[in-house]
Short mmCIF file of C-alpha atoms and ligand atoms in Angstrom, two decimals:
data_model
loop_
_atom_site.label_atom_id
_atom_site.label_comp_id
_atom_site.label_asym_id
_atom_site.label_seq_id
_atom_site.Cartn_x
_atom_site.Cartn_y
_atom_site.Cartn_z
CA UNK L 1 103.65 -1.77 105.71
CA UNK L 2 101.86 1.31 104.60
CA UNK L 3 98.13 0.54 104.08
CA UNK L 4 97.14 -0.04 100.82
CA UNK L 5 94.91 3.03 100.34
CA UNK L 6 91.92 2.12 98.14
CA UNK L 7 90.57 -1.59 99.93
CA UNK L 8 87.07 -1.04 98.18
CA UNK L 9 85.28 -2.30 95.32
CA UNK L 10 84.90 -5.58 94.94
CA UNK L 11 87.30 -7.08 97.75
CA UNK L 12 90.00 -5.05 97.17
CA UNK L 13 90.32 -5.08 93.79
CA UNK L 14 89.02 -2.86 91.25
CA UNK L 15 85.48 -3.36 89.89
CA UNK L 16 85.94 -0.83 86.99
CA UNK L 17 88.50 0.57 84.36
CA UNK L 18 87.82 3.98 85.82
CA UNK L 19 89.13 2.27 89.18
CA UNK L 20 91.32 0.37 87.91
CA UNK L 21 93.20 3.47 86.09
CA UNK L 22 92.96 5.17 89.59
CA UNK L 23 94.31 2.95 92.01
CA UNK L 24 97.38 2.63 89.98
CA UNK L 25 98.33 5.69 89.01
CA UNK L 26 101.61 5.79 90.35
CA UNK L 27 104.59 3.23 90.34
CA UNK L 28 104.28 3.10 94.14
CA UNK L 29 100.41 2.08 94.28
CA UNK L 30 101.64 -1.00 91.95
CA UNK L 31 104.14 -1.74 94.51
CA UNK L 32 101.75 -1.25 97.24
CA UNK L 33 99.35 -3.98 95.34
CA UNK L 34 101.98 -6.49 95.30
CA UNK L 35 103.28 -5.97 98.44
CA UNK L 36 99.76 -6.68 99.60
CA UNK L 37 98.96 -9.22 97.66
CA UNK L 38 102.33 -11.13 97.96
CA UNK L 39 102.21 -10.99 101.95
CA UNK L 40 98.14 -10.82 102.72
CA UNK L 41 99.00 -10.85 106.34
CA UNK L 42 101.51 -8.36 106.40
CA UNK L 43 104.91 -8.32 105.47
CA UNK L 44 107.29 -10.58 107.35
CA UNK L 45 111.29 -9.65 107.12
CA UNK L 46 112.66 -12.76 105.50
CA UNK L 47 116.24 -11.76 107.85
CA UNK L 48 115.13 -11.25 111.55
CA UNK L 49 111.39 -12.43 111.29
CA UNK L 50 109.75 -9.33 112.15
CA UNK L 51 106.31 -8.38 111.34
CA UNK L 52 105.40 -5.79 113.57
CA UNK L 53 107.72 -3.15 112.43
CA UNK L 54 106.93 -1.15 109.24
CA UNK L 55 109.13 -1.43 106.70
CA UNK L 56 109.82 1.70 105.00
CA UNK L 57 109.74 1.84 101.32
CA UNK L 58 112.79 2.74 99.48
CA UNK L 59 113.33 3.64 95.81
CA UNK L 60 113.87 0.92 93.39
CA UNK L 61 111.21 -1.28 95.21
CA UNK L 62 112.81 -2.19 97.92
CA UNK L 63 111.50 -2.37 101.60
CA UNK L 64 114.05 -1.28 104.06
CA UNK L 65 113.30 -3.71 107.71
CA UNK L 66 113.54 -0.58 110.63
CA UNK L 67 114.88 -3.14 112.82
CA UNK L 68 118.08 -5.20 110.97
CA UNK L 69 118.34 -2.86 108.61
CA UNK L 70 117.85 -5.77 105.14
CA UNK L 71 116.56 -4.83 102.01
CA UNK L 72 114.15 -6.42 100.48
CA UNK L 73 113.08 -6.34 96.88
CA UNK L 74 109.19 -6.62 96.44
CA UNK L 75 109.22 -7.77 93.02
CA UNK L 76 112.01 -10.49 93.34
CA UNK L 77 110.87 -14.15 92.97
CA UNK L 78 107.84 -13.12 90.92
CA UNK L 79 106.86 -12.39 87.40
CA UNK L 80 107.63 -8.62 87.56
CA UNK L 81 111.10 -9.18 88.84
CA UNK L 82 113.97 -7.62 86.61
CA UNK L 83 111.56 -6.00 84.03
CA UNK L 84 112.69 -2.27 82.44
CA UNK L 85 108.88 -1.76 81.98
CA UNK L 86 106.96 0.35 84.32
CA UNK L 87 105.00 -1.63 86.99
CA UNK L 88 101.50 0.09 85.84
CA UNK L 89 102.24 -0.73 81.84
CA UNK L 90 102.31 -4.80 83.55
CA UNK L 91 99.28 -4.35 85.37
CA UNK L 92 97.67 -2.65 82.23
CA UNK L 93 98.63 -5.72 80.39
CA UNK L 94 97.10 -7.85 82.72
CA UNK L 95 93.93 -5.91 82.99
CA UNK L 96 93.76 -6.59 79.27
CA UNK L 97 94.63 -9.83 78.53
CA UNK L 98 91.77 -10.69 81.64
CA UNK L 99 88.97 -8.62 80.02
CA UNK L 100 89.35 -10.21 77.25
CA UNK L 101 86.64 -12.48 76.54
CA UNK L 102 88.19 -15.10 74.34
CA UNK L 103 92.39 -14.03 75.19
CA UNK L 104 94.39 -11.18 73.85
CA UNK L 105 96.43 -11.50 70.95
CA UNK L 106 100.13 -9.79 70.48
CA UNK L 107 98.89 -7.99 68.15
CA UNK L 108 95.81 -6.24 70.18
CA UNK L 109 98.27 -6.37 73.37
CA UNK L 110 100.93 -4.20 71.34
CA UNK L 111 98.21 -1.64 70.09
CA UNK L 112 96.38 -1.50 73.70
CA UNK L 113 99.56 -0.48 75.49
CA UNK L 114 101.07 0.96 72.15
CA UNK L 115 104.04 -1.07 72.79
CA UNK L 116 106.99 -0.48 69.95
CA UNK L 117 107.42 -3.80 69.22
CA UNK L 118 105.12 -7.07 68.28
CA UNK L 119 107.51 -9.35 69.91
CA UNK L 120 107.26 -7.52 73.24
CA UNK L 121 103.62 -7.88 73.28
CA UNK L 122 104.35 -11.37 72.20
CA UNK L 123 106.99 -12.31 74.69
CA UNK L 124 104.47 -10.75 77.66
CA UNK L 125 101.67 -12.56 76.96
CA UNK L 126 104.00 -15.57 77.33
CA UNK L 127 104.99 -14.78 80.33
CA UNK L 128 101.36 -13.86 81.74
CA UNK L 129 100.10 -17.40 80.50
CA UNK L 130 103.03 -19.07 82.54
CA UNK L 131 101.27 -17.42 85.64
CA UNK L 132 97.88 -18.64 84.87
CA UNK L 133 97.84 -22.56 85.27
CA UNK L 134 99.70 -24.16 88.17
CA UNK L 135 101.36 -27.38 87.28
CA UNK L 136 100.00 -30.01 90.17
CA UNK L 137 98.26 -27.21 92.31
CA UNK L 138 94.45 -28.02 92.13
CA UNK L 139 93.86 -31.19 91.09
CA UNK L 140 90.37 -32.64 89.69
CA UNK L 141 88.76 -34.63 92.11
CA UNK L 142 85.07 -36.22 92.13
CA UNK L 143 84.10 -38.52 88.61
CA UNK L 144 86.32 -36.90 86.04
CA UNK L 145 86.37 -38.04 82.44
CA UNK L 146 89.14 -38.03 80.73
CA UNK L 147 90.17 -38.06 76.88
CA UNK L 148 92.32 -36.46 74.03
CA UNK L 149 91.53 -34.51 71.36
CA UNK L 150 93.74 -33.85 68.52
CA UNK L 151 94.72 -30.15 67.49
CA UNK L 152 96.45 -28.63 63.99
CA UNK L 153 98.62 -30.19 61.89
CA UNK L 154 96.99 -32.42 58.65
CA UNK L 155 96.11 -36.20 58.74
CA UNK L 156 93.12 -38.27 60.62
CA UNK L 157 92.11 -38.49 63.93
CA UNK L 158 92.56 -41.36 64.42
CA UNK L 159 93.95 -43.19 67.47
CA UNK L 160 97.91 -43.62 66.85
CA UNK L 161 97.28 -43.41 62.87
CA UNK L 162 98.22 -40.85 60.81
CA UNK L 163 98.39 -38.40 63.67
CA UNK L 164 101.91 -37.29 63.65
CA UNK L 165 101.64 -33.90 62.83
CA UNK L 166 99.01 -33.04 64.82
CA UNK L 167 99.80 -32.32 68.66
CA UNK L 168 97.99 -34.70 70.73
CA UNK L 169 96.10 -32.99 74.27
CA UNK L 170 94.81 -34.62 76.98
CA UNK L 171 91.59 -33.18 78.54
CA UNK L 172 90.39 -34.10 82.00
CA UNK L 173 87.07 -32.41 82.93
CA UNK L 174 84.91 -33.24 86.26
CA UNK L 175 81.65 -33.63 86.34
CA UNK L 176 79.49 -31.46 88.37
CA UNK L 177 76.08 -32.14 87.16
CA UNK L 178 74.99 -31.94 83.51
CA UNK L 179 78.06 -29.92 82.40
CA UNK L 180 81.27 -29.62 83.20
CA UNK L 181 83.37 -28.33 86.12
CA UNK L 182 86.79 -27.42 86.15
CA UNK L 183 88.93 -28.92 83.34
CA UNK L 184 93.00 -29.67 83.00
CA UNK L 185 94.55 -30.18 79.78
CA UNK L 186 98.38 -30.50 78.67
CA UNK L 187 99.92 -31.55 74.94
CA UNK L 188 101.04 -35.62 75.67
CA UNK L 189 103.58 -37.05 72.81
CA UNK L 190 101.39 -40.19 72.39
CA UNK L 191 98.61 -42.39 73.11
CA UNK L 192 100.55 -44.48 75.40
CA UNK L 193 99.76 -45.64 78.60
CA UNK L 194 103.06 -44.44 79.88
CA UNK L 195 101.56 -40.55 78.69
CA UNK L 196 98.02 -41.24 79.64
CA UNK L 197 98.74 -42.42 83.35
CA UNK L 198 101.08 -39.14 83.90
CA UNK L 199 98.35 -37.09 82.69
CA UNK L 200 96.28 -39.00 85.03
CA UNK L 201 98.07 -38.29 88.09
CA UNK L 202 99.47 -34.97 87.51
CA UNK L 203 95.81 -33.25 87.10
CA UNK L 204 93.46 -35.93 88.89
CA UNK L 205 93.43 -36.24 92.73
CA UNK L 206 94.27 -39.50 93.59
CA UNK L 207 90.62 -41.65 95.01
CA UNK L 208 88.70 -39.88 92.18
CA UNK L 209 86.87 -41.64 89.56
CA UNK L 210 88.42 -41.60 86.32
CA UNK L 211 85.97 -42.49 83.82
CA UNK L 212 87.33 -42.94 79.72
CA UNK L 213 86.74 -44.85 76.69
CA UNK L 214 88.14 -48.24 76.11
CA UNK L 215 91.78 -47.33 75.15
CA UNK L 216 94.03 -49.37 76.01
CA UNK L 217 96.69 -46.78 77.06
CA UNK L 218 94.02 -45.91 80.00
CA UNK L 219 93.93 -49.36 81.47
CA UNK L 220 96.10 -50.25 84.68
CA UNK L 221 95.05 -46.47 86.01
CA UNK L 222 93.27 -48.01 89.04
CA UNK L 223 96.50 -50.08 90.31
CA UNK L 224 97.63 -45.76 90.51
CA UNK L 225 94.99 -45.09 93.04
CA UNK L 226 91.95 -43.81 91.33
CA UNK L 227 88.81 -45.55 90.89
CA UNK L 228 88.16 -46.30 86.74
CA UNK L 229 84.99 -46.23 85.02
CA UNK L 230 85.58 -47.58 81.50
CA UNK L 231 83.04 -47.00 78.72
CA UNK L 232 83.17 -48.93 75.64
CA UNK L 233 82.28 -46.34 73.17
CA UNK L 234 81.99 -48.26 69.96
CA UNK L 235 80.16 -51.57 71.62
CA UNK L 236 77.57 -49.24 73.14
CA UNK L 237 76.03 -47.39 70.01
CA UNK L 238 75.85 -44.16 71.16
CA UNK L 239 77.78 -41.33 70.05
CA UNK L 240 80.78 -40.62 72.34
CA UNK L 241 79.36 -37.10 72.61
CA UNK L 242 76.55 -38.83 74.48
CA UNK L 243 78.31 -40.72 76.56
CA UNK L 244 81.57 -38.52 77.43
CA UNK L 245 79.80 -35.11 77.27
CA UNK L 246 82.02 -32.72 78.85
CA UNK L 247 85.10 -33.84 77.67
CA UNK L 248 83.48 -33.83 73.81
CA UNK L 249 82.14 -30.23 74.86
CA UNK L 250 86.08 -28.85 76.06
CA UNK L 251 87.55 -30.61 72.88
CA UNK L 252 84.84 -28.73 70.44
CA UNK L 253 85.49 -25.14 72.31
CA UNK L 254 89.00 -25.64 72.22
CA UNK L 255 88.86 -26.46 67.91
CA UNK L 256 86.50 -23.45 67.70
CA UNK L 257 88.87 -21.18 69.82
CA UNK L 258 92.02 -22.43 68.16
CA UNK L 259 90.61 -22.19 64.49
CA UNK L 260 88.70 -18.70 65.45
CA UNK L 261 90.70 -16.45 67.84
CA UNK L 262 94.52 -17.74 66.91
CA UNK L 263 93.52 -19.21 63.13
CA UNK L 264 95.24 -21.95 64.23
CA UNK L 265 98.34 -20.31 63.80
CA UNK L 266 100.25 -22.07 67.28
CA UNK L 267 103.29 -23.54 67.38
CA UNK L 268 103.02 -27.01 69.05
CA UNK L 269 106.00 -26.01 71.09
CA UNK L 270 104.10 -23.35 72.36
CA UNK L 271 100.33 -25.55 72.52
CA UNK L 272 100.93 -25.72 76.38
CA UNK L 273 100.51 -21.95 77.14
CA UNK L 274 97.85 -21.63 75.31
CA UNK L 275 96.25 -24.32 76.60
CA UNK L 276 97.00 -22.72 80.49
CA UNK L 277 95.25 -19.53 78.71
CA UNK L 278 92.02 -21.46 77.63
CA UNK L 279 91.92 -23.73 80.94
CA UNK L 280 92.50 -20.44 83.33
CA UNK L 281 89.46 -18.74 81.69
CA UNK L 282 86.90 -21.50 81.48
CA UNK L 283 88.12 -22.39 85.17
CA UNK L 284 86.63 -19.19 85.48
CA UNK L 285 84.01 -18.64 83.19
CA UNK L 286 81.45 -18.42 85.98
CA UNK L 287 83.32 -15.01 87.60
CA UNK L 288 81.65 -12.31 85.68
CA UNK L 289 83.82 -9.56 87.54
CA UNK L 290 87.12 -8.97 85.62
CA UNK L 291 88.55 -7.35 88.28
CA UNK L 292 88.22 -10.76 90.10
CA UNK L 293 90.35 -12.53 86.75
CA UNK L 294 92.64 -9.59 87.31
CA UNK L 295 92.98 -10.28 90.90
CA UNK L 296 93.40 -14.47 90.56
CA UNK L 297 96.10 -13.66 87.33
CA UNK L 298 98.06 -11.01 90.16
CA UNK L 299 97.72 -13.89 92.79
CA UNK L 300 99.46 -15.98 90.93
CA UNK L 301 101.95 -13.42 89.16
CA UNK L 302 103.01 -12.82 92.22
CA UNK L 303 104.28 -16.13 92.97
CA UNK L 304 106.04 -17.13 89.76
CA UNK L 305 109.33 -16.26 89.32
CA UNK L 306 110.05 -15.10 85.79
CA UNK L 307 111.28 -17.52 82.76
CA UNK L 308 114.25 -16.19 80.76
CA UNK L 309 113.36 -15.20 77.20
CA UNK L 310 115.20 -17.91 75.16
CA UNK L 311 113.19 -20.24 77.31
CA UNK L 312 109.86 -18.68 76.01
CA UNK L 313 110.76 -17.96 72.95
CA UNK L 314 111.85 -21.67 71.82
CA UNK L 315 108.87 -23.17 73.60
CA UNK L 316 108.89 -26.03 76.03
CA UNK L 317 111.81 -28.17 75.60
CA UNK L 318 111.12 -31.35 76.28
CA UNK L 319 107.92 -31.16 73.99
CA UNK L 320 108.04 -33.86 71.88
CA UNK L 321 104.77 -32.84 69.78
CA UNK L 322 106.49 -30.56 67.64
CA UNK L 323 105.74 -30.22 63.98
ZN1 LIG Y 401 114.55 -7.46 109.62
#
């Protein structure tokens, strides 16, 4: 493989715009970056197993093996595959969406890379939020608490009353000290225990302690494996921002982001993207390089094959918080 020729700033990614504009210049330095990023220790032939022959690179992407003689397409299998947009107008996108502070809207995406059409910009962003949260990678581990939150719609908060048209989301958020560490959250279609117990075990690492309010729907979740910490919000007296902090703290960000930066105008089909969007940032609130964002997004783009448009555009299917 031909050596990616600009392994500098930061750790080989760029630490600037100005860099950022000048390693990718060309459609070929794109490919290079994926290439590089998609096989860190060298590309392997997926036909005869080689590695120490260099592949050469033909047009079209693909990477010709010297030794049988099978193409290989660098983009298939990940987000980039199949798209009639050039490879640097992608990693433009993704440079802006990850320098954003609070998330790009269509709207800004469209005029940044002076797309012609809103529902492009649209339909991108989409596809870049599918490649920033991966379902069951990561788990929380350590004391987590977990709770939901309710989000749009009209009618109370209250548990299981009057609720309906509001989409219901699960937060799980570890504790690491006074505040939080990393956080999971995904739209559940009820209180149940059924719901609670598969949010539970598809975000928590089994052995960790789940710690949540008296709800019935959470009891049973220590016959699943993990320790549970119950407290009883309304017999103790205190507040439950008091006594669940961080998962009180996620819920409040995620009402101010939803009301501020989107006006919460979200489709509840859609919720879970944008919830993948919020979690992927505060996951990483602490890395002040965006050229590190822009790195973990292409990590990840890079190993997420792309979803067909109908899919994104009708939301996820089996969602049954829609409204
Ligand atoms: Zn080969």
């Amino acid at each position: 493989m031909e050596e990616f020729k600009h392994p500098i700033s930061g750790t080989d990614y760029p630490g600037t715009f100005q860099e950022f504009d000048d390693w990718f210049n060309t459609e070929t330095a794109c490919l290079d970056f994926i290439a590089k990023v998609r096989w860190p220790d060298g590309y392997v032939c997926p036909s005869c197993g080689c590695k120490t022959t260099k592949p050469s690179l033909m047009s079209r992407g693909l990477y010709l093996c010297r030794k049988c003689k099978r193409q290989t397409s660098i983009t298939a299998g990940t987000l980039f595959h199949g798209t009639h947009k050039p490879l640097r107008t992608w990693f433009f996108a993704m440079w802006f969406v990850t320098s954003q502070k609070h998330g790009a809207s269509a709207l800004g995406l469209q005029r940044a890379l002076g797309l012609g059409s809103y529902n492009t910009a649209w339909i991108w962003l989409h596809k870049l939020r599918r490649a920033m949260v991966r379902p069951g990678r990561d788990k929380l581990t350590g004391v987590t608490e977990v709770d939901e939150t309710y989000v749009g719609g009209v009618g109370s908060n209250v548990r299981g009353r009057g609720a309906e048209r509001k989409s219901i989301v699960a937060i799980g958020a570890e504790v690491r000290g006074r505040g939080p560490g990393r956080i999971r959250m995904a739209v559940i279609p009820d209180v149940s225990a059924v719901s609670l117990h598969d949010f539970v075990l598809n975000h928590v690492e089994q052995g960790a302690e789940v710690h949540t309010d008296g709800w019935r729907g959470y009891n049973g979740v220590e016959k699943l494996g993990f320790r549970h910490r119950v407290t009883n919000i309304s017999a103790s007296g205190d507040p439950a921002h008091v006594l669940m902090p961080r998962v009180h703290l996620i819920a409040s960000l995620l009402d101010r982001w939803w009301l501020g930066v989107h006006q919460g105008a979200i489709r509840s089909s859609h919720l879970d993207y944008y919830l993948d969007e919020f979690t992927f940032r505060f996951n990483r609130r602490s890395s002040r390089k965006r050229g590190l964002l822009f790195y973990r997004l292409m990590e990840q783009a890079v190993d997420c094959a792309p979803v067909p448009r109908q899919l994104i555009i009708g939301g996820r299917q089996n969602s049954a918080a829609t409204g």
